[in-house]
Tab-separated table of C-alpha atoms and ligand atoms in Angstrom:
chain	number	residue	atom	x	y	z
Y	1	UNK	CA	58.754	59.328	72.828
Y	2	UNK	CA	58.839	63.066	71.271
Y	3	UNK	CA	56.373	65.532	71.697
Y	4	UNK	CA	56.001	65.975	68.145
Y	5	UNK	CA	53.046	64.247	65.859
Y	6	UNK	CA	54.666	62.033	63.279
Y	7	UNK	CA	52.178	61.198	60.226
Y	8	UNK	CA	52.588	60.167	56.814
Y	9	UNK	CA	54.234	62.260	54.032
Y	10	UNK	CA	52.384	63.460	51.244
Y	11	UNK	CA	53.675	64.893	47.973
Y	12	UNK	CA	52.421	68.496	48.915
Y	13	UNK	CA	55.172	68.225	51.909
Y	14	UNK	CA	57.756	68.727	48.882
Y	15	UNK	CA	58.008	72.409	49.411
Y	16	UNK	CA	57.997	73.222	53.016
Y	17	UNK	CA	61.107	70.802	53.097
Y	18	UNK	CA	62.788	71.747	50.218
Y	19	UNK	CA	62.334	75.508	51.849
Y	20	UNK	CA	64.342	74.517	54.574
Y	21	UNK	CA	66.980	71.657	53.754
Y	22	UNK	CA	70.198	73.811	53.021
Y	23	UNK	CA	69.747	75.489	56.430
Y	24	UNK	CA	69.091	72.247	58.193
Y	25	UNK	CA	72.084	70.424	56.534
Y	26	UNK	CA	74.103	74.191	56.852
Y	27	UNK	CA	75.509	73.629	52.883
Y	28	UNK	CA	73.961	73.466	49.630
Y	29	UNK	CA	71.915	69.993	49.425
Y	30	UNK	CA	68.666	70.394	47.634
Y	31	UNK	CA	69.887	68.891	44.292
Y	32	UNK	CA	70.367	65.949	46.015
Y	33	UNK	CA	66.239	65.716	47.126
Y	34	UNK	CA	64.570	66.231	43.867
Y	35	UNK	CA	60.645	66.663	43.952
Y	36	UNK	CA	60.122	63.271	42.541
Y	37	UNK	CA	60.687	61.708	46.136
Y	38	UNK	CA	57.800	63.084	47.432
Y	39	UNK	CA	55.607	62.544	44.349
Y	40	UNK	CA	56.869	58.560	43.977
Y	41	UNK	CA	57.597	57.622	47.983
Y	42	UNK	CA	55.702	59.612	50.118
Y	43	UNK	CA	53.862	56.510	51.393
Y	44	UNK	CA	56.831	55.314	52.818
Y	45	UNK	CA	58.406	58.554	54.057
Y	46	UNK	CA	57.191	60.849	57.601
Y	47	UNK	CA	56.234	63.816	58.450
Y	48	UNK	CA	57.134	65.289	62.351
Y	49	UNK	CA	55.014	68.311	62.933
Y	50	UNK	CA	55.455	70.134	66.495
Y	51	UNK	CA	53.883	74.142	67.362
Y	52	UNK	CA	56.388	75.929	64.978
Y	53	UNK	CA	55.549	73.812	62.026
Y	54	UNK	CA	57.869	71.066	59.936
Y	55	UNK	CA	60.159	69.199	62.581
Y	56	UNK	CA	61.745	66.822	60.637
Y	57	UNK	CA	61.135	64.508	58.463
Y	58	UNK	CA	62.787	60.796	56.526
Y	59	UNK	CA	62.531	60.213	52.619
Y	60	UNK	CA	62.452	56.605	52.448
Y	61	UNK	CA	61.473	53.617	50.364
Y	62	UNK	CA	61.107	49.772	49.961
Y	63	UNK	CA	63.548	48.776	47.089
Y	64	UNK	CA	61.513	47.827	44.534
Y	65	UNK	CA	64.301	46.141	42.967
Y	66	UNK	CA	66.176	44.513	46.038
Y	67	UNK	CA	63.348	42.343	47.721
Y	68	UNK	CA	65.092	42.159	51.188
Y	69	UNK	CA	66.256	45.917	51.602
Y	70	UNK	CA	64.820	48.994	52.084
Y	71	UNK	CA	66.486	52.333	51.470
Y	72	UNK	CA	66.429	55.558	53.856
Y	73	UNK	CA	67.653	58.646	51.426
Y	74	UNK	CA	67.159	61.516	53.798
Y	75	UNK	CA	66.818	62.756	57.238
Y	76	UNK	CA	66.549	65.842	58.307
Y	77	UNK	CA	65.545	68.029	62.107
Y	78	UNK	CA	65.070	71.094	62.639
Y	79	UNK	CA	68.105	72.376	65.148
Y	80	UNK	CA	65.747	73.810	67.650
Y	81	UNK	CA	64.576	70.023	68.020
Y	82	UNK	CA	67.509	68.276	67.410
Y	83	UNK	CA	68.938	65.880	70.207
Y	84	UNK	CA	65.924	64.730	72.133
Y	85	UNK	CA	65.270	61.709	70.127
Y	86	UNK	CA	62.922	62.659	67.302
Y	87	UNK	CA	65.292	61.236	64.174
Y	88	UNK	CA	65.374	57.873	66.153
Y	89	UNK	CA	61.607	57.489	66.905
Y	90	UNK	CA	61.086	58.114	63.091
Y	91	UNK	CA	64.126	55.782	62.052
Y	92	UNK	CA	62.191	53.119	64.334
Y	93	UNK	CA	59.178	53.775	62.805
Y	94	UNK	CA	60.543	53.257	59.433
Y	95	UNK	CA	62.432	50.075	61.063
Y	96	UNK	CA	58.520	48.910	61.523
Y	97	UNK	CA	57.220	49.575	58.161
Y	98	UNK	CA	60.479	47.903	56.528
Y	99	UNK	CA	59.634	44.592	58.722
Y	100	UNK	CA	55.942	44.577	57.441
Y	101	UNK	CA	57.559	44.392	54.291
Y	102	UNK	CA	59.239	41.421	54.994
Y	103	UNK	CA	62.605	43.399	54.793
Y	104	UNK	CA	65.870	42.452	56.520
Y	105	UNK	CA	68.118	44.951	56.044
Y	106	UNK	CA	68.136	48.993	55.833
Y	107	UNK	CA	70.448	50.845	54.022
Y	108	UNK	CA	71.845	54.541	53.549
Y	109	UNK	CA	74.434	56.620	52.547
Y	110	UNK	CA	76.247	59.766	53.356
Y	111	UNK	CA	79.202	62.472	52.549
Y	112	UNK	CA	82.734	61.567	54.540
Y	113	UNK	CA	82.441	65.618	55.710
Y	114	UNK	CA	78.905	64.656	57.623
Y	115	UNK	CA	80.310	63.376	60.801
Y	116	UNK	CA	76.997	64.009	62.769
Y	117	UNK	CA	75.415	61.470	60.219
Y	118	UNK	CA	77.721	59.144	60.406
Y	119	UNK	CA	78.138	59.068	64.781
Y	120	UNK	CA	74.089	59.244	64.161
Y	121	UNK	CA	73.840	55.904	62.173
Y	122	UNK	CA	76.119	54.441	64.504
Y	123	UNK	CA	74.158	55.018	67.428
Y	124	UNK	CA	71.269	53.669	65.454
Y	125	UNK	CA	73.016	50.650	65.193
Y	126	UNK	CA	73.695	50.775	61.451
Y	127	UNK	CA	77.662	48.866	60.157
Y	128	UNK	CA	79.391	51.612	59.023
Y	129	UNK	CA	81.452	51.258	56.034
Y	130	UNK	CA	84.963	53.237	54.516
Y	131	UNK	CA	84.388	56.309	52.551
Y	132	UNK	CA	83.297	54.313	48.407
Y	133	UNK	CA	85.400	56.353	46.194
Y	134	UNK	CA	83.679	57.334	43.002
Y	135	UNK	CA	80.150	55.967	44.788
Y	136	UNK	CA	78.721	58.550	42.484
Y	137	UNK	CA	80.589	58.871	40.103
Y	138	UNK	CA	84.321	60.566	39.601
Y	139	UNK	CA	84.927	62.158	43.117
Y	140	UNK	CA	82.115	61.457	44.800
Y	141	UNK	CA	83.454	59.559	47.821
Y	142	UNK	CA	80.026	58.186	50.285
Y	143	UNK	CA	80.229	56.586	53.421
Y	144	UNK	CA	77.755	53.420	53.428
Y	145	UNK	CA	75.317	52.544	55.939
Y	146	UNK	CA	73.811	49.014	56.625
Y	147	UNK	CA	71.483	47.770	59.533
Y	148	UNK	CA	69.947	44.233	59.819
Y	149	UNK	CA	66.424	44.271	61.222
M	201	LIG	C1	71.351	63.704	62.130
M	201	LIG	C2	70.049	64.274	62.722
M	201	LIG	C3	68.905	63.829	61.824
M	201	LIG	C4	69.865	63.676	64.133
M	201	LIG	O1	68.579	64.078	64.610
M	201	LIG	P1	68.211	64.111	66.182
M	201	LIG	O2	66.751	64.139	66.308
M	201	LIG	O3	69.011	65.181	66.827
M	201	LIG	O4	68.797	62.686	66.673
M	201	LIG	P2	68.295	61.882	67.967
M	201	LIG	O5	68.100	62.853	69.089
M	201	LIG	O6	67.136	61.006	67.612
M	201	LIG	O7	69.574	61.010	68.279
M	201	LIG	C5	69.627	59.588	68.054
M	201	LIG	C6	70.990	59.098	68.471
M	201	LIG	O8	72.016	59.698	67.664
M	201	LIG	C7	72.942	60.407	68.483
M	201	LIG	N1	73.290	61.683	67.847
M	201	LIG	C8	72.462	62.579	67.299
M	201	LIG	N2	73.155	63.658	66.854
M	201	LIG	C9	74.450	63.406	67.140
M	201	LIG	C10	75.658	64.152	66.944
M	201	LIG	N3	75.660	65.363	66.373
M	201	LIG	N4	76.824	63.607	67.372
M	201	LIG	C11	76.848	62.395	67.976
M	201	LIG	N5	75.718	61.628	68.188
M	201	LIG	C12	74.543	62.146	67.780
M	201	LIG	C13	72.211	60.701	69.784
M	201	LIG	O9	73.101	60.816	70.876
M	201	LIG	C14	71.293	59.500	69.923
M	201	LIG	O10	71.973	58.411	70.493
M	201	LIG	P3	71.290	57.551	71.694
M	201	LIG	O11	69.784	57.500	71.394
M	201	LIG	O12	71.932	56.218	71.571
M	201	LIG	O13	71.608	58.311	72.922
M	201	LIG	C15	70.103	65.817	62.850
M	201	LIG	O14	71.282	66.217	63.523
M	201	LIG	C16	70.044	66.549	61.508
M	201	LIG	O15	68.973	66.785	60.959
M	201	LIG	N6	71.218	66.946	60.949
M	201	LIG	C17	71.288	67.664	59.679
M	201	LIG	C18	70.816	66.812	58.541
M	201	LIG	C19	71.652	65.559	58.340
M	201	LIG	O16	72.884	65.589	58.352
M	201	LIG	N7	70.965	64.396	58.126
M	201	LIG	C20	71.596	63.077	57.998
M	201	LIG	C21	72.047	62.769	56.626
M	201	LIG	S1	70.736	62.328	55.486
């Protein structure tokens, strides 16, 4: 439980986020959260909304492509609200929307220099997997993340 109000994204949550992100993350990371995320998979993406505005908030989606998996792309809370559980409540909550689509297994991805990310995702029970080299291309190294439901 957080005593934040979690709802569903719409697209017009695009800019308060992307006004915020590179703080959040403390480097340069917009690029990588391009408008069409909230325009194409808001639906399947939340909102946390406490007193001082945007809390956090997860870009996700049902792969329309891979019919077991669904995909979480970003995560992101605000430091004043960090630690007291609100990135798990809304990872569980995406956990439930995966399952009522029939989904078995969530997936995500991250850079080898976020360790919070990566000691996050294993707490939320996600496999953990050895920096991909070239994931993205020529030196792109990702770390992959994979959770059964
Ligand atoms: C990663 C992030 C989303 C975690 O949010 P949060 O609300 O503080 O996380 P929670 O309080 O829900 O923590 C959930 C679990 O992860 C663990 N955890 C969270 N941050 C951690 C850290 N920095 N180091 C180690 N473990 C951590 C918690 O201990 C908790 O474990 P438990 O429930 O088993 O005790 C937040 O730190 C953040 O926004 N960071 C910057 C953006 C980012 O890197 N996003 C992830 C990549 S897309």
């Amino acid at each position: 439980m957080t005593p934040y109000e979690l709802r569903t994204a719409t697209p017009a949550d695009y800019d308060p986020i992307a006004a915020v992100v590179d703080d959040w993350w403390g480097r340069p990371i917009l690029p990588s959260l391009p408008r069409l995320f909230l325009d194409h998979f808001h639906r399947t993406s939340l909102i946390a909304e406490g007193p001082a505005g945007l809390a956090g908030f997860l870009i996700g989606f049902i792969s329309p492509s891979e019919p077991d998996e669904a995909y979480i792309h970003f995560v992101g809370v605000s430091p004043e609200a960090r630690t007291g559980g609100l990135a798990r409540t809304m990872y569980e909550r995406f956990f439930d929307l995966a399952r009522r689509h029939d989904r078995r297994v969530v997936k995500a991805i991250t850079s080898p220099v976020n360790r919070t990310s990566i000691a996050f995702h294993g707490r939320m029970g996600f496999e953990v997997g050895e920096p991909v080299p070239g994931y993205n291309g020529p030196g792109t190294a990702l770390v992959t993340f994979s959770r059964t439901l």
